[in-house]
Tab-separated table of N, CA and C in Angstrom:
chain	number	residue	atom	x	y	z
D	19	MET	N	190.519	170.698	81.374
D	19	MET	CA	189.644	170.630	80.228
D	19	MET	C	188.604	171.738	80.356
D	20	TRP	N	188.518	172.556	79.325
D	20	TRP	CA	187.594	173.677	79.324
D	20	TRP	C	186.531	173.480	78.262
D	21	ASP	N	185.311	173.772	78.599
D	21	ASP	CA	184.169	173.757	77.672
D	21	ASP	C	184.057	172.460	76.879
D	22	GLY	N	184.147	171.364	77.545
D	22	GLY	CA	183.987	170.081	76.883
D	22	GLY	C	185.150	169.690	75.985
D	23	GLU	N	186.303	170.309	76.183
D	23	GLU	CA	187.475	170.006	75.364
D	23	GLU	C	188.011	168.627	75.737
D	24	LYS	N	188.464	167.868	74.737
D	24	LYS	CA	188.984	166.530	74.993
D	24	LYS	C	190.414	166.596	75.507
D	25	SER	N	190.780	165.632	76.323
D	25	SER	CA	192.143	165.526	76.821
D	25	SER	C	193.070	165.087	75.696
D	26	ARG	N	194.313	165.598	75.691
D	26	ARG	CA	195.277	165.260	74.648
D	26	ARG	C	196.169	164.103	75.091
D	27	SER	N	195.599	163.060	75.550
D	27	SER	CA	196.385	161.885	75.916
D	27	SER	C	195.818	160.675	75.197
D	28	GLY	N	196.616	159.654	75.149
D	28	GLY	CA	196.133	158.420	74.553
D	28	GLY	C	196.311	158.361	73.054
D	29	PRO	N	195.320	157.860	72.339
D	29	PRO	CA	195.513	157.558	70.926
D	29	PRO	C	195.681	158.786	70.032
D	30	GLU	N	195.273	159.999	70.486
D	30	GLU	CA	195.398	161.159	69.618
D	30	GLU	C	196.846	161.534	69.347
D	31	ILE	N	197.729	161.368	70.323
D	31	ILE	CA	199.123	161.767	70.136
D	31	ILE	C	200.062	160.583	69.885
D	32	PHE	N	199.522	159.364	69.827
D	32	PHE	CA	200.408	158.207	69.714
D	32	PHE	C	201.281	158.209	68.470
D	33	PRO	N	200.786	158.400	67.274
D	33	PRO	CA	201.719	158.292	66.150
D	33	PRO	C	202.727	159.437	66.111
D	34	ALA	N	202.398	160.588	66.679
D	34	ALA	CA	203.298	161.743	66.584
D	34	ALA	C	204.521	161.592	67.489
D	35	VAL	N	204.336	161.135	68.704
D	35	VAL	CA	205.443	161.071	69.655
D	35	VAL	C	206.530	160.083	69.213
D	36	PRO	N	206.212	158.849	68.830
D	36	PRO	CA	207.280	157.962	68.370
D	36	PRO	C	207.995	158.470	67.112
D	37	VAL	N	207.259	159.081	66.204
D	37	VAL	CA	207.889	159.610	64.990
D	37	VAL	C	208.849	160.744	65.340
D	38	LEU	N	208.441	161.639	66.227
D	38	LEU	CA	209.327	162.732	66.641
D	38	LEU	C	210.537	162.208	67.408
D	39	CYS	N	210.359	161.172	68.206
D	39	CYS	CA	211.494	160.576	68.917
D	39	CYS	C	212.491	159.954	67.941
D	40	ILE	N	211.996	159.271	66.923
D	40	ILE	CA	212.888	158.668	65.932
D	40	ILE	C	213.640	159.756	65.175
D	41	ILE	N	212.955	160.841	64.813
D	41	ILE	CA	213.625	161.945	64.113
D	41	ILE	C	214.689	162.576	65.001
D	42	SER	N	214.385	162.771	66.288
D	42	SER	CA	215.374	163.373	67.187
D	42	SER	C	216.569	162.445	67.420
D	43	ILE	N	216.332	161.144	67.495
D	43	ILE	CA	217.441	160.201	67.662
D	43	ILE	C	218.342	160.224	66.433
D	44	ILE	N	217.758	160.243	65.243
D	44	ILE	CA	218.554	160.279	64.009
D	44	ILE	C	219.349	161.575	63.927
D	45	CYS	N	218.718	162.697	64.248
D	45	CYS	CA	219.427	163.982	64.195
D	45	CYS	C	220.578	164.026	65.204
D	46	CYS	N	220.349	163.497	66.387
D	46	CYS	CA	221.424	163.476	67.392
D	46	CYS	C	222.543	162.528	66.976
D	47	LEU	N	222.192	161.390	66.379
D	47	LEU	CA	223.227	160.454	65.927
D	47	LEU	C	224.074	161.048	64.808
D	48	LEU	N	223.518	161.955	64.026
D	48	LEU	CA	224.303	162.616	62.985
D	48	LEU	C	225.359	163.549	63.570
D	49	LEU	N	225.131	164.060	64.776
D	49	LEU	CA	226.082	164.969	65.415
D	49	LEU	C	227.246	164.256	66.090
D	50	VAL	N	227.046	163.024	66.491
D	50	VAL	CA	228.033	162.311	67.307
D	50	VAL	C	229.398	162.171	66.631
D	51	PRO	N	229.515	161.774	65.351
D	51	PRO	CA	230.852	161.614	64.771
D	51	PRO	C	231.683	162.900	64.771
D	52	GLY	N	231.048	164.025	64.530
D	52	GLY	CA	231.784	165.291	64.553
D	52	GLY	C	232.309	165.631	65.931
D	53	PHE	N	231.479	165.405	66.950
D	53	PHE	CA	231.925	165.684	68.309
D	53	PHE	C	232.996	164.702	68.760
D	54	MET	N	232.895	163.449	68.321
D	54	MET	CA	233.916	162.466	68.689
D	54	MET	C	235.245	162.785	67.999
D	55	LYS	N	235.183	163.276	66.775
D	55	LYS	CA	236.408	163.603	66.046
D	55	LYS	C	237.141	164.773	66.703
D	56	THR	N	236.394	165.771	67.154
D	56	THR	CA	237.021	166.929	67.793
D	56	THR	C	237.308	166.687	69.274
D	57	ARG	N	236.849	165.575	69.809
D	57	ARG	CA	237.065	165.204	71.200
D	57	ARG	C	236.532	166.244	72.173
D	58	VAL	N	235.341	166.774	71.852
D	58	VAL	CA	234.644	167.689	72.749
D	58	VAL	C	233.679	166.829	73.567
D	59	PHE	N	234.139	166.401	74.730
D	59	PHE	CA	233.372	165.449	75.520
D	59	PHE	C	232.103	166.065	76.098
D	60	ALA	N	232.100	167.351	76.385
D	60	ALA	CA	230.918	167.978	76.973
D	60	ALA	C	229.727	167.861	76.018
D	61	LEU	N	229.926	168.197	74.766
D	61	LEU	CA	228.842	168.101	73.787
D	61	LEU	C	228.506	166.651	73.460
D	62	THR	N	229.516	165.797	73.436
D	62	THR	CA	229.280	164.378	73.150
D	62	THR	C	228.389	163.750	74.213
D	63	PHE	N	228.700	164.001	75.477
D	63	PHE	CA	227.872	163.444	76.550
D	63	PHE	C	226.469	164.023	76.515
D	64	TYR	N	226.356	165.319	76.228
D	64	TYR	CA	225.029	165.926	76.155
D	64	TYR	C	224.193	165.265	75.068
D	65	VAL	N	224.780	165.030	73.902
D	65	VAL	CA	224.045	164.389	72.804
D	65	VAL	C	223.692	162.947	73.161
D	66	TRP	N	224.606	162.200	73.787
D	66	TRP	CA	224.306	160.815	74.159
D	66	TRP	C	223.183	160.749	75.193
D	67	TRP	N	223.158	161.695	76.133
D	67	TRP	CA	222.067	161.690	77.109
D	67	TRP	C	220.746	162.054	76.447
D	68	LEU	N	220.776	162.958	75.443
D	68	LEU	CA	219.551	163.263	74.704
D	68	LEU	C	219.054	162.041	73.925
D	69	ILE	N	219.984	161.284	73.364
D	69	ILE	CA	219.614	160.065	72.645
D	69	ILE	C	218.984	159.063	73.609
D	70	LEU	N	219.569	158.914	74.788
D	70	LEU	CA	219.003	157.998	75.780
D	70	LEU	C	217.598	158.421	76.194
D	71	GLY	N	217.383	159.703	76.427
D	71	GLY	CA	216.056	160.179	76.810
D	71	GLY	C	215.027	159.975	75.709
D	72	SER	N	215.412	160.257	74.469
D	72	SER	CA	214.478	160.045	73.355
D	72	SER	C	214.165	158.573	73.176
D	73	THR	N	215.167	157.718	73.393
D	73	THR	CA	214.935	156.276	73.289
D	73	THR	C	213.986	155.793	74.387
D	74	LEU	N	214.161	156.303	75.603
D	74	LEU	CA	213.248	155.935	76.690
D	74	LEU	C	211.818	156.356	76.377
D	75	ILE	N	211.650	157.569	75.878
D	75	ILE	CA	210.304	158.035	75.543
D	75	ILE	C	209.715	157.190	74.424
D	76	LEU	N	210.521	156.861	73.408
D	76	LEU	CA	210.052	156.050	72.288
D	76	LEU	C	209.606	154.667	72.757
D	77	VAL	N	210.450	154.008	73.530
D	77	VAL	CA	210.126	152.656	73.999
D	77	VAL	C	208.921	152.676	74.939
D	78	ASN	N	208.893	153.635	75.848
D	78	ASN	CA	207.773	153.698	76.794
D	78	ASN	C	206.463	154.015	76.097
D	79	THR	N	206.502	154.876	75.094
D	79	THR	CA	205.273	155.202	74.371
D	79	THR	C	204.739	153.982	73.637
D	80	CYS	N	205.624	153.201	73.055
D	80	CYS	CA	205.171	152.026	72.299
D	80	CYS	C	204.764	150.874	73.221
D	81	ILE	N	205.500	150.656	74.308
D	81	ILE	CA	205.215	149.514	75.185
D	81	ILE	C	204.012	149.778	76.084
D	82	TRP	N	203.913	150.969	76.638
D	82	TRP	CA	202.875	151.234	77.617
D	82	TRP	C	201.554	151.636	76.989
D	83	ARG	N	201.442	151.680	75.715
D	83	ARG	CA	200.185	152.094	75.068
D	83	ARG	C	199.136	151.005	75.271
D	84	GLY	N	198.226	151.261	76.186
D	84	GLY	CA	197.150	150.324	76.450
D	84	GLY	C	197.554	149.113	77.268
D	85	ASN	N	198.778	149.070	77.797
D	85	ASN	CA	199.229	147.903	78.543
D	85	ASN	C	200.042	148.375	79.739
D	86	THR	N	199.411	148.535	80.868
D	86	THR	CA	200.128	148.961	82.062
D	86	THR	C	200.092	147.930	83.176
D	87	ARG	N	199.474	146.797	82.943
D	87	ARG	CA	199.357	145.805	84.010
D	87	ARG	C	200.551	144.865	84.089
D	88	ASN	N	201.211	144.582	82.975
D	88	ASN	CA	202.221	143.528	82.952
D	88	ASN	C	203.658	144.043	82.975
D	89	ILE	N	203.878	145.274	83.395
D	89	ILE	CA	205.224	145.825	83.312
D	89	ILE	C	205.696	146.427	84.645
D	90	PRO	N	205.521	145.804	85.785
D	90	PRO	CA	205.936	146.456	87.030
D	90	PRO	C	207.457	146.554	87.187
D	91	ILE	N	208.208	145.533	86.819
D	91	ILE	CA	209.665	145.571	86.972
D	91	ILE	C	210.267	146.557	85.983
D	92	TYR	N	209.789	146.526	84.749
D	92	TYR	CA	210.271	147.467	83.741
D	92	TYR	C	209.984	148.909	84.163
D	93	ALA	N	208.830	149.140	84.770
D	93	ALA	CA	208.479	150.489	85.218
D	93	ALA	C	209.427	150.966	86.308
D	94	ASP	N	209.832	150.089	87.221
D	94	ASP	CA	210.777	150.469	88.264
D	94	ASP	C	212.140	150.830	87.669
D	95	ILE	N	212.589	150.032	86.696
D	95	ILE	CA	213.882	150.307	86.064
D	95	ILE	C	213.841	151.630	85.317
D	96	VAL	N	212.774	151.870	84.577
D	96	VAL	CA	212.661	153.118	83.814
D	96	VAL	C	212.538	154.314	84.743
D	97	ALA	N	211.819	154.171	85.836
D	97	ALA	CA	211.710	155.277	86.794
D	97	ALA	C	213.075	155.610	87.388
D	98	HIS	N	213.871	154.591	87.648
D	98	HIS	CA	215.223	154.811	88.174
D	98	HIS	C	216.089	155.515	87.132
D	99	ILE	N	216.060	155.043	85.890
D	99	ILE	CA	216.852	155.665	84.824
D	99	ILE	C	216.371	157.091	84.582
D	100	TRP	N	215.066	157.317	84.621
D	100	TRP	CA	214.533	158.653	84.388
D	100	TRP	C	214.957	159.617	85.497
D	101	GLY	N	215.040	159.133	86.735
D	101	GLY	CA	215.529	159.974	87.826
D	101	GLY	C	216.975	160.362	87.637
D	102	ILE	N	217.789	159.432	87.141
D	102	ILE	CA	219.191	159.736	86.853
D	102	ILE	C	219.292	160.660	85.649
D	103	TYR	N	218.417	160.449	84.672
D	103	TYR	CA	218.457	161.221	83.432
D	103	TYR	C	218.256	162.710	83.688
D	104	CYS	N	217.368	163.045	84.613
D	104	CYS	CA	217.146	164.457	84.923
D	104	CYS	C	218.419	165.111	85.446
D	105	LEU	N	219.159	164.405	86.262
D	105	LEU	CA	220.422	164.925	86.777
D	105	LEU	C	221.480	165.003	85.683
D	106	THR	N	221.530	164.008	84.819
D	106	THR	CA	222.590	163.975	83.808
D	106	THR	C	222.452	165.088	82.786
D	107	LEU	N	221.235	165.457	82.437
D	107	LEU	CA	221.085	166.574	81.503
D	107	LEU	C	221.627	167.859	82.096
D	108	TYR	N	221.361	168.106	83.370
D	108	TYR	CA	221.904	169.296	84.017
D	108	TYR	C	223.422	169.231	84.130
D	109	ALA	N	223.953	168.066	84.428
D	109	ALA	CA	225.407	167.926	84.528
D	109	ALA	C	226.071	168.142	83.174
D	110	ALA	N	225.495	167.577	82.114
D	110	ALA	CA	226.072	167.769	80.784
D	110	ALA	C	225.951	169.218	80.341
D	111	MET	N	224.853	169.872	80.676
D	111	MET	CA	224.704	171.288	80.322
D	111	MET	C	225.684	172.148	81.093
D	112	LEU	N	226.003	171.761	82.329
D	112	LEU	CA	227.024	172.463	83.094
D	112	LEU	C	228.377	172.368	82.390
D	113	CYS	N	228.690	171.187	81.874
D	113	CYS	CA	229.952	171.017	81.150
D	113	CYS	C	229.963	171.806	79.842
D	114	VAL	N	228.824	171.890	79.167
D	114	VAL	CA	228.744	172.694	77.948
D	114	VAL	C	228.947	174.170	78.283
D	115	ASN	N	228.351	174.641	79.373
D	115	ASN	CA	228.549	176.031	79.790
D	115	ASN	C	230.002	176.298	80.146
D	116	LYS	N	230.648	175.328	80.782
D	116	LYS	CA	232.072	175.477	81.111
D	116	LYS	C	232.905	175.544	79.839
D	117	LEU	N	232.547	174.746	78.845
D	117	LEU	CA	233.256	174.773	77.559
D	117	LEU	C	233.087	176.128	76.869
D	118	ILE	N	231.872	176.654	76.868
D	118	ILE	CA	231.628	177.961	76.253
D	118	ILE	C	232.394	179.046	76.988
D	119	TRP	N	232.432	178.976	78.311
D	119	TRP	CA	233.188	179.961	79.079
D	119	TRP	C	234.679	179.860	78.771
D	120	THR	N	235.192	178.641	78.646
D	120	THR	CA	236.609	178.452	78.346
D	120	THR	C	236.955	178.994	76.961
D	121	ILE	N	236.070	178.796	76.010
D	121	ILE	CA	236.329	179.279	74.650
D	121	ILE	C	236.239	180.798	74.581
D	122	SER	N	235.313	181.397	75.301
D	122	SER	CA	235.076	182.831	75.172
D	122	SER	C	235.981	183.707	76.025
D	123	ARG	N	236.652	183.155	77.020
D	123	ARG	CA	237.519	183.987	77.850
D	123	ARG	C	238.809	184.302	77.102
D	124	PRO	N	239.506	185.339	77.509
D	124	PRO	CA	240.789	185.650	76.858
D	124	PRO	C	241.784	184.517	77.056
D	125	ALA	N	242.444	184.150	75.977
D	125	ALA	CA	243.374	183.017	76.028
D	125	ALA	C	244.680	183.417	76.696
D	126	PRO	N	245.266	182.520	77.490
D	126	PRO	CA	246.591	182.807	78.062
D	126	PRO	C	247.652	182.795	76.968
D	127	SER	N	248.799	183.372	77.280
D	127	SER	CA	249.853	183.465	76.263
D	127	SER	C	250.426	182.097	75.904
D	128	VAL	N	250.447	181.182	76.841
D	128	VAL	CA	250.946	179.832	76.585
D	128	VAL	C	249.794	178.855	76.782
D	129	LYS	N	249.486	178.109	75.740
D	129	LYS	CA	248.434	177.104	75.858
D	129	LYS	C	249.061	175.744	76.092
D	130	VAL	N	248.582	175.051	77.068
D	130	VAL	CA	249.127	173.758	77.432
D	130	VAL	C	248.118	172.690	77.030
D	131	TYR	N	248.616	171.594	76.472
D	131	TYR	CA	247.740	170.492	76.086
D	131	TYR	C	247.089	169.863	77.296
D	132	ASP	N	247.771	169.925	78.430
D	132	ASP	CA	247.221	169.318	79.642
D	132	ASP	C	245.900	169.955	80.044
D	133	SER	N	245.697	171.234	79.716
D	133	SER	CA	244.447	171.877	80.117
D	133	SER	C	243.258	171.243	79.394
D	134	ARG	N	243.415	170.878	78.117
D	134	ARG	CA	242.317	170.226	77.396
D	134	ARG	C	242.100	168.815	77.933
D	135	LEU	N	243.181	168.110	78.208
D	135	LEU	CA	243.074	166.772	78.778
D	135	LEU	C	242.400	166.836	80.153
D	136	ARG	N	242.794	167.808	80.955
D	136	ARG	CA	242.189	167.978	82.280
D	136	ARG	C	240.709	168.336	82.148
D	137	MET	N	240.378	169.181	81.165
D	137	MET	CA	238.983	169.563	80.950
D	137	MET	C	238.137	168.343	80.553
D	138	ASN	N	238.699	167.484	79.692
D	138	ASN	CA	237.973	166.272	79.298
D	138	ASN	C	237.781	165.319	80.477
D	139	ARG	N	238.775	165.220	81.325
D	139	ARG	CA	238.637	164.357	82.508
D	139	ARG	C	237.567	164.885	83.458
D	140	ILE	N	237.522	166.201	83.625
D	140	ILE	CA	236.487	166.788	84.480
D	140	ILE	C	235.119	166.561	83.877
D	141	ASP	N	235.005	166.690	82.550
D	141	ASP	CA	233.722	166.447	81.882
D	141	ASP	C	233.265	165.006	82.070
D	142	ILE	N	234.183	164.052	81.960
D	142	ILE	CA	233.837	162.648	82.168
D	142	ILE	C	233.377	162.428	83.608
D	143	LEU	N	234.096	163.033	84.548
D	143	LEU	CA	233.736	162.876	85.952
D	143	LEU	C	232.363	163.460	86.251
D	144	VAL	N	232.070	164.638	85.706
D	144	VAL	CA	230.792	165.290	85.994
D	144	VAL	C	229.642	164.614	85.245
D	145	CYS	N	229.848	164.286	83.968
D	145	CYS	CA	228.742	163.768	83.146
D	145	CYS	C	228.456	162.287	83.364
D	146	VAL	N	229.429	161.522	83.796
D	146	VAL	CA	229.219	160.090	83.993
D	146	VAL	C	229.388	159.705	85.467
D	147	GLY	N	230.421	160.222	86.113
D	147	GLY	CA	230.705	159.846	87.492
D	147	GLY	C	229.661	160.321	88.483
D	148	LEU	N	229.212	161.568	88.328
D	148	LEU	CA	228.208	162.101	89.244
D	148	LEU	C	226.885	161.343	89.163
D	149	PRO	N	226.357	161.060	87.970
D	149	PRO	CA	225.125	160.255	87.922
D	149	PRO	C	225.309	158.839	88.464
D	150	LEU	N	226.462	158.226	88.211
D	150	LEU	CA	226.693	156.888	88.757
D	150	LEU	C	226.835	156.913	90.272
D	151	LEU	N	227.408	157.989	90.789
D	151	LEU	CA	227.550	158.122	92.231
D	151	LEU	C	226.191	158.302	92.904
D	152	LEU	N	225.314	159.059	92.260
D	152	LEU	CA	224.005	159.336	92.846
D	152	LEU	C	222.922	158.372	92.388
D	153	SER	N	223.253	157.389	91.558
D	153	SER	CA	222.227	156.482	91.036
D	153	SER	C	221.551	155.617	92.101
D	154	PRO	N	222.197	155.188	93.167
D	154	PRO	CA	221.468	154.395	94.168
D	154	PRO	C	220.440	155.194	94.961
D	155	MET	N	220.514	156.519	94.947
D	155	MET	CA	219.602	157.330	95.760
D	155	MET	C	218.130	157.088	95.455
D	156	PRO	N	217.685	157.129	94.189
D	156	PRO	CA	216.248	156.897	93.973
D	156	PRO	C	215.775	155.511	94.414
D	157	LEU	N	216.649	154.505	94.314
D	157	LEU	CA	216.249	153.176	94.780
D	157	LEU	C	216.047	153.155	96.290
D	158	ARG	N	216.919	153.832	97.020
D	158	ARG	CA	216.766	153.872	98.473
D	158	ARG	C	215.488	154.602	98.861
D	159	VAL	N	215.178	155.668	98.138
D	159	VAL	CA	213.969	156.421	98.476
D	159	VAL	C	212.731	155.594	98.136
D	160	SER	N	212.744	154.901	96.963
D	160	SER	CA	211.566	154.142	96.584
D	160	SER	C	211.392	152.880	97.412
D	161	GLU	N	212.472	152.318	97.896
D	161	GLU	CA	212.388	151.107	98.706
D	161	GLU	C	212.082	151.413	100.175
D	162	GLY	N	212.252	152.670	100.575
D	162	GLY	CA	211.963	153.036	101.940
D	162	GLY	C	213.107	152.759	102.899
D	163	ILE	N	214.313	152.567	102.385
D	163	ILE	CA	215.488	152.326	103.234
D	163	ILE	C	216.011	153.681	103.698
D	164	PRO	N	216.205	153.888	104.984
D	164	PRO	CA	216.686	155.203	105.470
D	164	PRO	C	218.118	155.473	105.114
């Protein structure tokens, strides 16, 4: 805070954040049917993880506004999900980059359907399997278990 400037937390930003979260959730939900129809799993997972993050921010902004004493269990669950969420966005973006690289490289003379099926399986493994595999880690660190 410089020269008596007020902090931008609390009631000044409350109506803006939930409204922006609702707009982002609606915009992301509009993209999902197109990605599901084309079966581009990399973009689908990326959009679903963005929807989950916006929903977490929306719920936390509304629930925690002025009430932080009665939510210890909910806070632990959200902290765990938020730790996984940071990893999942990077994993989904990795799959999107792989998709862009696959589209932009020179195509082989024979295209096999198995390559798209294999690509979708890898995307599922990276975008869902990796976060589920690493999900117990934040609990072990927060609980103090070696």
